[in-house]
C-alpha cells in the first residue's frame, strides 16, 4: 500500500526561492503534491504526477501568529489568481503559489521591488545565523586557547571537544548559509539596475551534509554519556526544551484555530512558555547539580606502590587509590596514589615516603607527540619560582623507549617520565629513584 501523505523539512535557505520552487516542481513530477506548510515542515500528499509551477514569496510584516491571511495577502492572492496562481495553505509568513498552466505569468515583474521585499524579510531571518556565527567564533577561539595550554585535558574530556567540534560545524554552516545571501544581493542589485532578474543561489546539499554531521556529533555525545549522571542531565535538559517547544507550537496552533488575533496569540504563547519554563527551572537546576561524569574506581591496588620500591616501611599506613581519571576515544588516563596522611586535616606525612603516578594510554598514534610535549611542559607554571626548571632526557631503563627527569625537585617530589610506544607515565616519588628502583617501576608500569 502506497503512502498517501508525507512530511519533509526543506533544507534550502529561505532566500533560495528558485531552488525551493524547483524542488517542489520535481516532487510534483514524482506525484508528491504540496498540500500545506506549517511550523513542523512541508506536507505533501500522494497524487498523479503533474507538471506544476511554484513561486515562493515572503511577507516581511507577517509574524506567523495570524489566524488567517491578512488583507494585503488576500488582495495579492486575488491578483495572482488572474494570472493562474493559487495560494496554498501556509504559515502566512511563507506564501507558496502553485499554477498548472504551462507558462504562467510571473508574479514578480519588477526586480527592484522583488529584491527589496526579500531584503526586508531577510533582516529578521539573518539575525539568528549571525548570532550563532559569533558564538561559534568565540567558542572556537576559547577552544584553540584551551588546546594550546592543556592539550591532554582537552583531549581527555570528550564532552568538551565534542561540544567544541559541534560549535565549529555550526559556525561553518552559518557561513555556508550567509555568504550566498550577500553574494546574491550584490549580483541581484547590479542586475536590477538593468531591469533584469538573477536566479537565487544557495548550497542546500552542503547544508544537509553539515546538519547531518552536527546531528551525528550530538548522537555521539549522547552515546558517550550513556550510563552516567551526565546522560541523565543532558536528557533532562533536552526533554524540557523539546516539551517547551511543543507546548509553544501547540498553544499557537490552538489560538490560531480559535481565530485569536496575532498580538493576543503572541502574548499568550510567550506567557505560557515563560511560565512553564520558570516552573521547570528548579528541576533543571537540580538535574545540573547532580550532573557530571563519575568514572569508576579501578579494582585492585595501584600498579606501583612504595612497598614495591622500598620494601615494607615500619609504621607506615598508606591509603591506596587506583582510579580511572579520564577516558575518551583518543586517550585513557589512570592515576595511582600510595600516600600517608597525618592529623585531622589529613595532610601528607612528611616523615613517610609518598608516591603517585599518572598513566596516559594513547589510542590514537597521531596525538602521541602532542601528548608528550604537553607532559614535558607540565611544570611551566612553576618556572618563575624555580628558574631553569625543565625535564631533561636521561638514559632509559631497560624496556623503556624514553626517559625524562626533572632537573630539580619541586613540591617535595622528584618527577620523572617513562615513555613507551603507546603509554606515557609520570612518576611523582618523594625521594630520588635509584636505577634499580627505576627498573622495578618500569617493569610494573609497562604496557
Tab-separated table of C-alpha atoms in Angstrom:
chain	number	residue	atom	x	y	z
A	1	UNK	CA	0.000	0.000	0.000
A	2	UNK	CA	1.444	3.315	-1.067
A	3	UNK	CA	1.857	6.135	1.428
A	4	UNK	CA	-0.791	8.802	0.929
A	5	UNK	CA	0.924	11.613	2.814
A	6	UNK	CA	4.450	12.541	3.803
A	7	UNK	CA	6.275	15.354	5.562
A	8	UNK	CA	9.616	16.956	4.771
A	9	UNK	CA	11.911	19.571	6.251
A	10	UNK	CA	13.142	21.775	3.405
A	11	UNK	CA	16.879	22.413	3.869
A	12	UNK	CA	17.020	25.227	1.337
A	13	UNK	CA	17.920	28.673	2.720
A	14	UNK	CA	14.907	30.980	2.838
A	15	UNK	CA	16.402	33.252	0.164
A	16	UNK	CA	16.885	30.417	-2.347
A	17	UNK	CA	13.295	30.726	-3.547
A	18	UNK	CA	14.118	29.487	-7.053
A	19	UNK	CA	15.709	26.368	-5.593
A	20	UNK	CA	12.679	25.726	-3.382
A	21	UNK	CA	10.370	26.151	-6.377
A	22	UNK	CA	12.424	23.714	-8.475
A	23	UNK	CA	12.367	21.207	-5.627
A	24	UNK	CA	8.585	21.430	-5.323
A	25	UNK	CA	8.204	21.062	-9.100
A	26	UNK	CA	10.402	17.959	-9.029
A	27	UNK	CA	8.293	16.435	-6.250
A	28	UNK	CA	5.131	17.206	-8.237
A	29	UNK	CA	6.517	15.368	-11.270
A	30	UNK	CA	7.105	12.409	-8.933
A	31	UNK	CA	3.480	12.522	-7.793
A	32	UNK	CA	4.016	14.290	-4.462
A	33	UNK	CA	1.918	17.456	-4.366
A	34	UNK	CA	2.455	20.138	-1.742
A	35	UNK	CA	-0.644	20.332	0.436
A	36	UNK	CA	0.299	22.894	3.080
A	37	UNK	CA	3.163	24.163	5.241
A	38	UNK	CA	3.335	24.770	8.978
A	39	UNK	CA	5.878	25.039	11.772
A	40	UNK	CA	6.589	21.292	11.591
A	41	UNK	CA	7.522	21.194	7.914
A	42	UNK	CA	6.163	20.890	4.387
A	43	UNK	CA	3.309	18.410	3.964
A	44	UNK	CA	2.821	16.506	0.713
A	45	UNK	CA	0.034	14.206	-0.463
A	46	UNK	CA	0.271	11.422	-2.984
A	47	UNK	CA	-1.381	12.088	-6.340
A	48	UNK	CA	-0.884	11.785	-10.056
A	49	UNK	CA	2.392	13.191	-11.419
A	50	UNK	CA	1.823	16.730	-12.673
A	51	UNK	CA	3.817	19.454	-14.371
A	52	UNK	CA	3.240	22.301	-11.933
A	53	UNK	CA	4.956	25.617	-11.366
A	54	UNK	CA	5.606	27.092	-7.937
A	55	UNK	CA	6.535	30.525	-6.660
A	56	UNK	CA	7.648	31.265	-3.095
A	57	UNK	CA	7.046	34.707	-1.569
A	58	UNK	CA	7.535	36.161	1.904
A	59	UNK	CA	5.579	38.754	3.829
A	60	UNK	CA	8.001	40.854	5.933
A	61	UNK	CA	5.092	42.158	8.032
A	62	UNK	CA	3.707	38.738	8.949
A	63	UNK	CA	4.599	37.173	12.324
A	64	UNK	CA	3.300	33.630	11.933
A	65	UNK	CA	0.656	34.164	14.633
A	66	UNK	CA	-2.055	35.378	12.236
A	67	UNK	CA	-5.121	33.093	12.242
A	68	UNK	CA	-5.715	33.667	8.548
A	69	UNK	CA	-4.208	35.600	5.629
A	70	UNK	CA	-4.069	39.352	6.115
A	71	UNK	CA	-5.992	41.777	3.942
A	72	UNK	CA	-2.868	42.515	1.892
A	73	UNK	CA	-2.209	38.807	1.397
A	74	UNK	CA	-5.785	38.187	0.255
A	75	UNK	CA	-5.549	41.093	-2.168
A	76	UNK	CA	-2.302	39.691	-3.586
A	77	UNK	CA	-3.838	36.202	-3.824
A	78	UNK	CA	-6.818	37.570	-5.779
A	79	UNK	CA	-4.469	39.437	-8.100
A	80	UNK	CA	-2.334	36.325	-8.660
A	81	UNK	CA	-5.429	34.205	-9.330
A	82	UNK	CA	-5.986	36.168	-12.546
A	83	UNK	CA	-2.548	35.005	-13.680
A	84	UNK	CA	-3.323	31.363	-12.885
A	85	UNK	CA	-1.666	31.198	-9.464
A	86	UNK	CA	-3.356	29.579	-6.443
A	87	UNK	CA	-2.217	30.319	-2.871
A	88	UNK	CA	-1.640	27.155	-0.826
A	89	UNK	CA	-2.351	26.991	2.924
A	90	UNK	CA	0.838	28.265	4.560
A	91	UNK	CA	2.133	29.884	7.741
A	92	UNK	CA	1.296	33.346	6.279
A	93	UNK	CA	4.972	34.249	6.591
A	94	UNK	CA	5.951	31.967	3.727
A	95	UNK	CA	3.466	32.082	0.856
A	96	UNK	CA	3.591	29.348	-1.755
A	97	UNK	CA	1.710	29.790	-5.024
A	98	UNK	CA	1.081	26.966	-7.490
A	99	UNK	CA	-0.043	27.029	-11.118
A	100	UNK	CA	-0.906	24.252	-13.531
A	101	UNK	CA	-0.526	26.474	-16.582
A	102	UNK	CA	2.259	25.662	-18.988
A	103	UNK	CA	3.732	29.181	-18.896
A	104	UNK	CA	2.084	31.219	-16.118
A	105	UNK	CA	2.676	34.952	-15.856
A	106	UNK	CA	5.468	35.636	-13.328
A	107	UNK	CA	4.191	37.176	-10.087
A	108	UNK	CA	7.224	39.435	-9.756
A	109	UNK	CA	7.747	41.709	-12.739
A	110	UNK	CA	9.929	44.376	-11.116
A	111	UNK	CA	13.369	43.087	-9.976
A	112	UNK	CA	13.917	46.109	-7.710
A	113	UNK	CA	10.700	45.504	-5.758
A	114	UNK	CA	11.389	41.763	-5.578
A	115	UNK	CA	14.872	42.334	-4.136
A	116	UNK	CA	13.664	44.958	-1.663
A	117	UNK	CA	10.936	42.633	-0.388
A	118	UNK	CA	13.374	39.752	0.092
A	119	UNK	CA	15.875	42.020	1.867
A	120	UNK	CA	13.239	43.328	4.289
A	121	UNK	CA	12.280	39.777	5.155
A	122	UNK	CA	15.930	38.745	5.464
A	123	UNK	CA	16.669	41.311	8.192
A	124	UNK	CA	14.729	39.186	10.680
A	125	UNK	CA	15.813	35.789	9.410
A	126	UNK	CA	19.551	36.554	9.325
A	127	UNK	CA	19.818	37.727	12.928
A	128	UNK	CA	19.977	34.199	14.383
A	129	UNK	CA	22.648	32.886	11.937
A	130	UNK	CA	24.803	35.915	12.720
A	131	UNK	CA	24.441	35.379	16.472
A	132	UNK	CA	25.283	31.690	16.098
A	133	UNK	CA	28.299	32.554	13.945
A	134	UNK	CA	29.622	34.995	16.555
A	135	UNK	CA	29.056	32.390	19.283
A	136	UNK	CA	30.873	29.783	17.194
A	137	UNK	CA	33.855	32.105	16.598
A	138	UNK	CA	34.134	32.901	20.331
A	139	UNK	CA	33.796	29.241	21.303
A	140	UNK	CA	36.365	28.170	18.711
A	141	UNK	CA	38.793	30.844	19.926
A	142	UNK	CA	38.453	29.651	23.515
A	143	UNK	CA	38.838	26.057	22.332
A	144	UNK	CA	42.079	26.852	20.488
A	145	UNK	CA	43.451	28.517	23.632
A	146	UNK	CA	42.394	25.530	25.743
A	147	UNK	CA	44.013	23.020	23.386
A	148	UNK	CA	47.236	25.036	23.261
A	149	UNK	CA	47.538	25.333	27.048
A	150	UNK	CA	46.063	21.979	28.133
A	151	UNK	CA	46.133	19.547	25.234
A	152	UNK	CA	45.799	16.365	27.272
A	153	UNK	CA	42.987	17.689	29.463
A	154	UNK	CA	41.071	18.909	26.419
A	155	UNK	CA	41.505	15.628	24.548
A	156	UNK	CA	40.521	13.556	27.582
A	157	UNK	CA	37.216	15.354	28.055
A	158	UNK	CA	35.238	14.045	25.096
A	159	UNK	CA	32.212	16.016	26.255
A	160	UNK	CA	34.099	19.284	25.825
A	161	UNK	CA	35.749	18.576	22.495
A	162	UNK	CA	32.590	17.085	21.017
A	163	UNK	CA	30.802	20.293	22.009
A	164	UNK	CA	33.630	22.373	20.547
A	165	UNK	CA	33.547	20.397	17.301
A	166	UNK	CA	29.766	20.765	17.145
A	167	UNK	CA	30.098	24.537	17.550
A	168	UNK	CA	32.708	24.627	14.770
A	169	UNK	CA	30.389	22.710	12.431
A	170	UNK	CA	27.587	25.090	13.347
A	171	UNK	CA	29.813	28.069	12.531
A	172	UNK	CA	30.724	26.599	9.141
A	173	UNK	CA	27.010	26.002	8.491
A	174	UNK	CA	26.280	29.652	9.275
A	175	UNK	CA	28.952	30.764	6.813
A	176	UNK	CA	27.547	28.453	4.136
A	177	UNK	CA	24.128	29.945	4.891
A	178	UNK	CA	25.162	33.612	4.947
A	179	UNK	CA	27.754	34.001	2.187
A	180	UNK	CA	25.481	33.075	-0.767
A	181	UNK	CA	22.893	35.561	0.528
A	182	UNK	CA	25.241	38.521	0.340
A	183	UNK	CA	26.626	37.317	-2.976
A	184	UNK	CA	23.110	37.089	-4.380
A	185	UNK	CA	22.149	40.541	-3.067
A	186	UNK	CA	25.210	42.081	-4.717
A	187	UNK	CA	24.564	40.401	-8.093
A	188	UNK	CA	20.810	41.000	-7.942
A	189	UNK	CA	21.286	44.708	-7.179
A	190	UNK	CA	23.532	45.159	-10.211
A	191	UNK	CA	21.123	43.234	-12.443
A	192	UNK	CA	18.092	45.155	-11.118
A	193	UNK	CA	19.639	48.402	-12.311
A	194	UNK	CA	19.404	46.957	-15.834
A	195	UNK	CA	15.877	45.641	-15.224
A	196	UNK	CA	16.984	42.000	-15.095
A	197	UNK	CA	16.372	39.197	-12.614
A	198	UNK	CA	19.095	36.970	-11.139
A	199	UNK	CA	18.323	33.431	-10.081
A	200	UNK	CA	18.682	32.921	-6.339
A	201	UNK	CA	21.545	30.759	-5.120
A	202	UNK	CA	22.457	28.573	-2.183
A	203	UNK	CA	24.074	25.286	-1.133
A	204	UNK	CA	21.229	23.107	0.191
A	205	UNK	CA	23.054	19.785	-0.153
A	206	UNK	CA	26.125	21.106	1.657
A	207	UNK	CA	23.836	22.407	4.412
A	208	UNK	CA	22.215	18.980	4.600
A	209	UNK	CA	25.626	17.335	4.990
A	210	UNK	CA	26.682	19.768	7.712
A	211	UNK	CA	23.403	19.289	9.536
A	212	UNK	CA	23.825	15.508	9.344
A	213	UNK	CA	27.356	15.867	10.753
A	214	UNK	CA	26.060	18.117	13.538
A	215	UNK	CA	23.366	15.583	14.473
A	216	UNK	CA	25.932	12.765	14.331
A	217	UNK	CA	28.145	14.623	16.802
A	218	UNK	CA	25.180	15.152	19.107
A	219	UNK	CA	24.298	11.456	18.885
A	220	UNK	CA	27.903	10.535	19.666
A	221	UNK	CA	27.772	12.892	22.628
A	222	UNK	CA	24.697	11.064	23.946
A	223	UNK	CA	26.298	7.655	23.406
A	224	UNK	CA	29.467	8.720	25.256
A	225	UNK	CA	27.371	9.944	28.187
A	226	UNK	CA	25.212	6.799	28.340
A	227	UNK	CA	25.122	5.209	31.773
A	228	UNK	CA	26.430	8.274	33.623
A	229	UNK	CA	24.801	11.027	35.665
A	230	UNK	CA	25.753	13.346	32.843
A	231	UNK	CA	23.418	11.482	30.469
A	232	UNK	CA	20.503	11.991	32.848
A	233	UNK	CA	21.290	15.717	32.993
A	234	UNK	CA	21.529	16.008	29.192
A	235	UNK	CA	18.320	14.032	28.695
A	236	UNK	CA	16.522	16.205	31.246
A	237	UNK	CA	17.564	19.473	29.593
A	238	UNK	CA	16.790	18.179	26.089
A	239	UNK	CA	13.419	16.838	27.211
A	240	UNK	CA	12.441	20.117	28.864
A	241	UNK	CA	13.491	22.113	25.784
A	242	UNK	CA	11.511	19.849	23.428
A	243	UNK	CA	8.492	19.903	25.751
A	244	UNK	CA	8.549	23.718	25.933
A	245	UNK	CA	8.897	23.993	22.149
A	246	UNK	CA	5.998	21.566	21.611
A	247	UNK	CA	3.898	23.474	24.151
A	248	UNK	CA	4.583	26.792	22.397
A	249	UNK	CA	3.687	25.330	18.986
A	250	UNK	CA	0.534	23.717	20.364
A	251	UNK	CA	-0.540	26.943	22.097
A	252	UNK	CA	-0.001	28.989	18.956
A	253	UNK	CA	-1.855	26.451	16.774
A	254	UNK	CA	-4.793	26.299	19.211
A	255	UNK	CA	-5.168	30.087	19.359
A	256	UNK	CA	-4.987	30.287	15.563
A	257	UNK	CA	-7.820	27.768	15.333
A	258	UNK	CA	-9.763	29.914	17.784
A	259	UNK	CA	-9.211	32.915	15.464
A	260	UNK	CA	-7.335	34.926	18.119
A	261	UNK	CA	-5.617	37.989	16.675
A	262	UNK	CA	-1.846	37.944	16.161
A	263	UNK	CA	-0.990	40.166	19.159
A	264	UNK	CA	-3.122	38.119	21.564
A	265	UNK	CA	-1.706	34.870	20.207
A	266	UNK	CA	1.907	36.007	20.502
A	267	UNK	CA	1.471	37.434	24.027
A	268	UNK	CA	-0.373	34.358	25.324
A	269	UNK	CA	2.077	31.904	23.750
A	270	UNK	CA	5.089	33.706	25.229
A	271	UNK	CA	3.384	33.941	28.645
A	272	UNK	CA	2.644	30.209	28.669
A	273	UNK	CA	6.203	29.404	27.550
A	274	UNK	CA	7.855	31.598	30.187
A	275	UNK	CA	5.531	30.451	32.989
A	276	UNK	CA	6.163	26.769	32.351
A	277	UNK	CA	9.895	27.452	31.906
A	278	UNK	CA	10.051	29.132	35.325
A	279	UNK	CA	8.151	26.245	36.881
A	280	UNK	CA	10.640	23.786	35.345
A	281	UNK	CA	13.699	25.798	36.436
A	282	UNK	CA	14.094	24.069	39.844
A	283	UNK	CA	14.144	20.662	38.137
A	284	UNK	CA	16.792	21.873	35.671
A	285	UNK	CA	18.949	23.234	38.480
A	286	UNK	CA	18.544	20.014	40.445
A	287	UNK	CA	19.500	17.996	37.380
A	288	UNK	CA	22.535	20.189	36.859
A	289	UNK	CA	23.704	19.837	40.455
A	290	UNK	CA	23.730	16.056	40.142
A	291	UNK	CA	25.184	16.094	36.646
A	292	UNK	CA	28.698	15.165	35.667
A	293	UNK	CA	30.596	12.055	34.743
A	294	UNK	CA	31.604	9.789	37.610
A	295	UNK	CA	34.304	7.432	36.375
A	296	UNK	CA	34.686	4.154	38.248
A	297	UNK	CA	37.425	3.268	40.720
A	298	UNK	CA	39.558	0.519	39.234
A	299	UNK	CA	39.787	-2.817	41.030
A	300	UNK	CA	42.878	-3.728	42.978
A	301	UNK	CA	45.771	-1.624	44.227
A	302	UNK	CA	47.812	0.713	42.010
A	303	UNK	CA	50.275	-0.900	39.614
A	304	UNK	CA	53.168	0.642	41.567
A	305	UNK	CA	53.420	1.150	45.339
A	306	UNK	CA	56.030	2.340	47.807
A	307	UNK	CA	56.435	-1.182	49.157
A	308	UNK	CA	57.422	-2.478	45.705
A	309	UNK	CA	60.252	0.071	45.546
A	310	UNK	CA	61.388	0.345	49.176
A	311	UNK	CA	60.079	-2.823	50.741
A	312	UNK	CA	57.976	-2.782	53.932
A	313	UNK	CA	58.248	0.511	55.836
A	314	UNK	CA	57.723	0.232	59.587
A	315	UNK	CA	54.763	2.157	60.960
A	316	UNK	CA	53.541	3.231	57.518
A	317	UNK	CA	49.766	3.055	56.993
A	318	UNK	CA	49.131	4.018	53.412
A	319	UNK	CA	45.985	4.929	51.551
A	320	UNK	CA	45.960	3.342	48.108
A	321	UNK	CA	43.957	4.840	45.243
A	322	UNK	CA	43.609	3.373	41.749
A	323	UNK	CA	41.236	5.490	39.652
A	324	UNK	CA	40.199	5.922	36.055
A	325	UNK	CA	40.729	9.676	35.861
A	326	UNK	CA	39.514	10.286	32.331
A	327	UNK	CA	38.646	8.445	29.141
A	328	UNK	CA	37.961	9.350	25.534
A	329	UNK	CA	38.343	7.599	22.168
A	330	UNK	CA	41.849	9.076	21.944
A	331	UNK	CA	43.199	8.722	25.482
A	332	UNK	CA	42.744	6.993	28.805
A	333	UNK	CA	44.235	8.439	31.984
A	334	UNK	CA	44.717	6.339	35.121
A	335	UNK	CA	46.077	7.652	38.407
A	336	UNK	CA	47.588	5.737	41.283
A	337	UNK	CA	48.318	7.017	44.809
A	338	UNK	CA	50.231	5.483	47.674
A	339	UNK	CA	50.249	8.167	50.364
A	340	UNK	CA	50.341	8.517	54.124
A	341	UNK	CA	48.345	11.206	55.894
A	342	UNK	CA	48.533	12.662	59.368
A	343	UNK	CA	46.387	14.845	61.597
A	344	UNK	CA	42.692	15.618	61.434
A	345	UNK	CA	43.191	17.693	58.301
A	346	UNK	CA	44.652	14.659	56.512
A	347	UNK	CA	47.824	16.331	55.267
A	348	UNK	CA	50.645	14.274	53.782
A	349	UNK	CA	53.024	12.967	56.410
A	350	UNK	CA	56.473	14.419	55.562
A	351	UNK	CA	58.156	11.698	57.592
A	352	UNK	CA	56.858	8.945	55.323
A	353	UNK	CA	57.688	8.238	51.655
A	354	UNK	CA	54.945	9.228	49.233
A	355	UNK	CA	54.295	8.039	45.684
A	356	UNK	CA	51.833	8.816	42.938
A	357	UNK	CA	51.767	8.392	39.179
A	358	UNK	CA	49.706	9.344	36.144
A	359	UNK	CA	49.383	6.747	33.394
A	360	UNK	CA	48.341	8.008	29.968
A	361	UNK	CA	47.366	5.332	27.427
A	362	UNK	CA	47.253	6.739	23.897
A	363	UNK	CA	44.840	5.085	21.457
A	364	UNK	CA	45.428	7.464	18.516
A	365	UNK	CA	49.071	7.422	17.455
A	366	UNK	CA	48.949	10.863	15.719
A	367	UNK	CA	48.395	12.602	19.079
A	368	UNK	CA	51.343	10.917	20.836
A	369	UNK	CA	53.915	13.657	20.175
A	370	UNK	CA	51.499	16.397	21.259
A	371	UNK	CA	50.720	14.488	24.468
A	372	UNK	CA	54.422	14.032	25.210
A	373	UNK	CA	55.085	17.721	24.576
A	374	UNK	CA	52.209	18.680	26.885
A	375	UNK	CA	53.541	16.345	29.573
A	376	UNK	CA	57.053	17.785	29.334
A	377	UNK	CA	55.586	21.253	29.808
A	378	UNK	CA	53.632	20.194	32.879
A	379	UNK	CA	55.595	22.395	35.292
A	380	UNK	CA	55.795	25.552	33.178
A	381	UNK	CA	53.663	27.308	35.790
A	382	UNK	CA	56.414	26.890	38.412
A	383	UNK	CA	59.348	28.334	36.443
A	384	UNK	CA	59.018	31.796	37.980
A	385	UNK	CA	59.816	30.335	41.410
A	386	UNK	CA	62.214	27.699	40.039
A	387	UNK	CA	64.479	29.232	37.400
A	388	UNK	CA	65.791	26.735	34.872
A	389	UNK	CA	63.160	24.124	35.792
A	390	UNK	CA	62.822	21.633	32.938
A	391	UNK	CA	62.658	17.956	32.080
A	392	UNK	CA	65.946	16.514	30.827
A	393	UNK	CA	66.384	13.376	28.736
A	394	UNK	CA	68.234	10.665	30.665
A	395	UNK	CA	69.315	7.102	29.791
A	396	UNK	CA	66.193	4.967	29.718
A	397	UNK	CA	65.782	1.871	31.903
A	398	UNK	CA	65.550	-1.488	30.159
A	399	UNK	CA	62.332	-1.909	28.199
A	400	UNK	CA	61.546	1.843	28.201
A	401	UNK	CA	61.638	3.821	24.940
A	402	UNK	CA	62.495	7.198	26.503
A	403	UNK	CA	63.071	8.590	29.973
A	404	UNK	CA	62.938	12.166	31.281
A	405	UNK	CA	63.614	13.521	34.753
A	406	UNK	CA	63.031	16.961	36.224
A	407	UNK	CA	66.355	18.687	36.799
A	408	UNK	CA	65.405	19.764	40.321
A	409	UNK	CA	62.878	18.629	42.934
A	410	UNK	CA	59.608	20.501	43.250
A	411	UNK	CA	56.955	20.363	45.972
A	412	UNK	CA	58.928	17.656	47.815
A	413	UNK	CA	58.854	15.303	44.844
A	414	UNK	CA	61.248	14.143	42.108
A	415	UNK	CA	59.064	13.830	38.978
A	416	UNK	CA	60.171	11.679	36.043
A	417	UNK	CA	58.539	10.415	32.856
A	418	UNK	CA	58.655	6.894	31.386
A	419	UNK	CA	57.653	6.565	27.726
A	420	UNK	CA	56.576	3.591	25.659
A	421	UNK	CA	55.074	3.384	22.177
A	422	UNK	CA	51.502	3.944	23.362
A	423	UNK	CA	51.910	4.899	27.029
A	424	UNK	CA	53.348	7.838	28.940
A	425	UNK	CA	53.712	7.546	32.728
A	426	UNK	CA	54.665	10.436	35.008
A	427	UNK	CA	56.003	9.373	38.407
A	428	UNK	CA	55.958	11.610	41.495
A	429	UNK	CA	58.088	9.936	44.210
A	430	UNK	CA	59.085	11.915	47.292
A	431	UNK	CA	62.659	10.669	47.009
A	432	UNK	CA	65.107	10.356	44.094
A	433	UNK	CA	64.757	6.937	42.498
A	434	UNK	CA	67.808	4.725	42.096
A	435	UNK	CA	68.486	2.815	38.874
A	436	UNK	CA	67.215	-0.386	40.461
A	437	UNK	CA	64.010	1.325	41.595
A	438	UNK	CA	63.522	2.798	38.112
A	439	UNK	CA	63.823	-0.675	36.630
A	440	UNK	CA	61.217	-2.004	39.083
A	441	UNK	CA	58.896	0.918	38.262
A	442	UNK	CA	59.321	0.361	34.526
A	443	UNK	CA	58.513	-3.332	34.848
A	444	UNK	CA	55.383	-2.600	36.925
A	445	UNK	CA	54.058	0.173	34.669
A	446	UNK	CA	54.941	-1.227	31.251
A	447	UNK	CA	52.064	-1.825	28.757
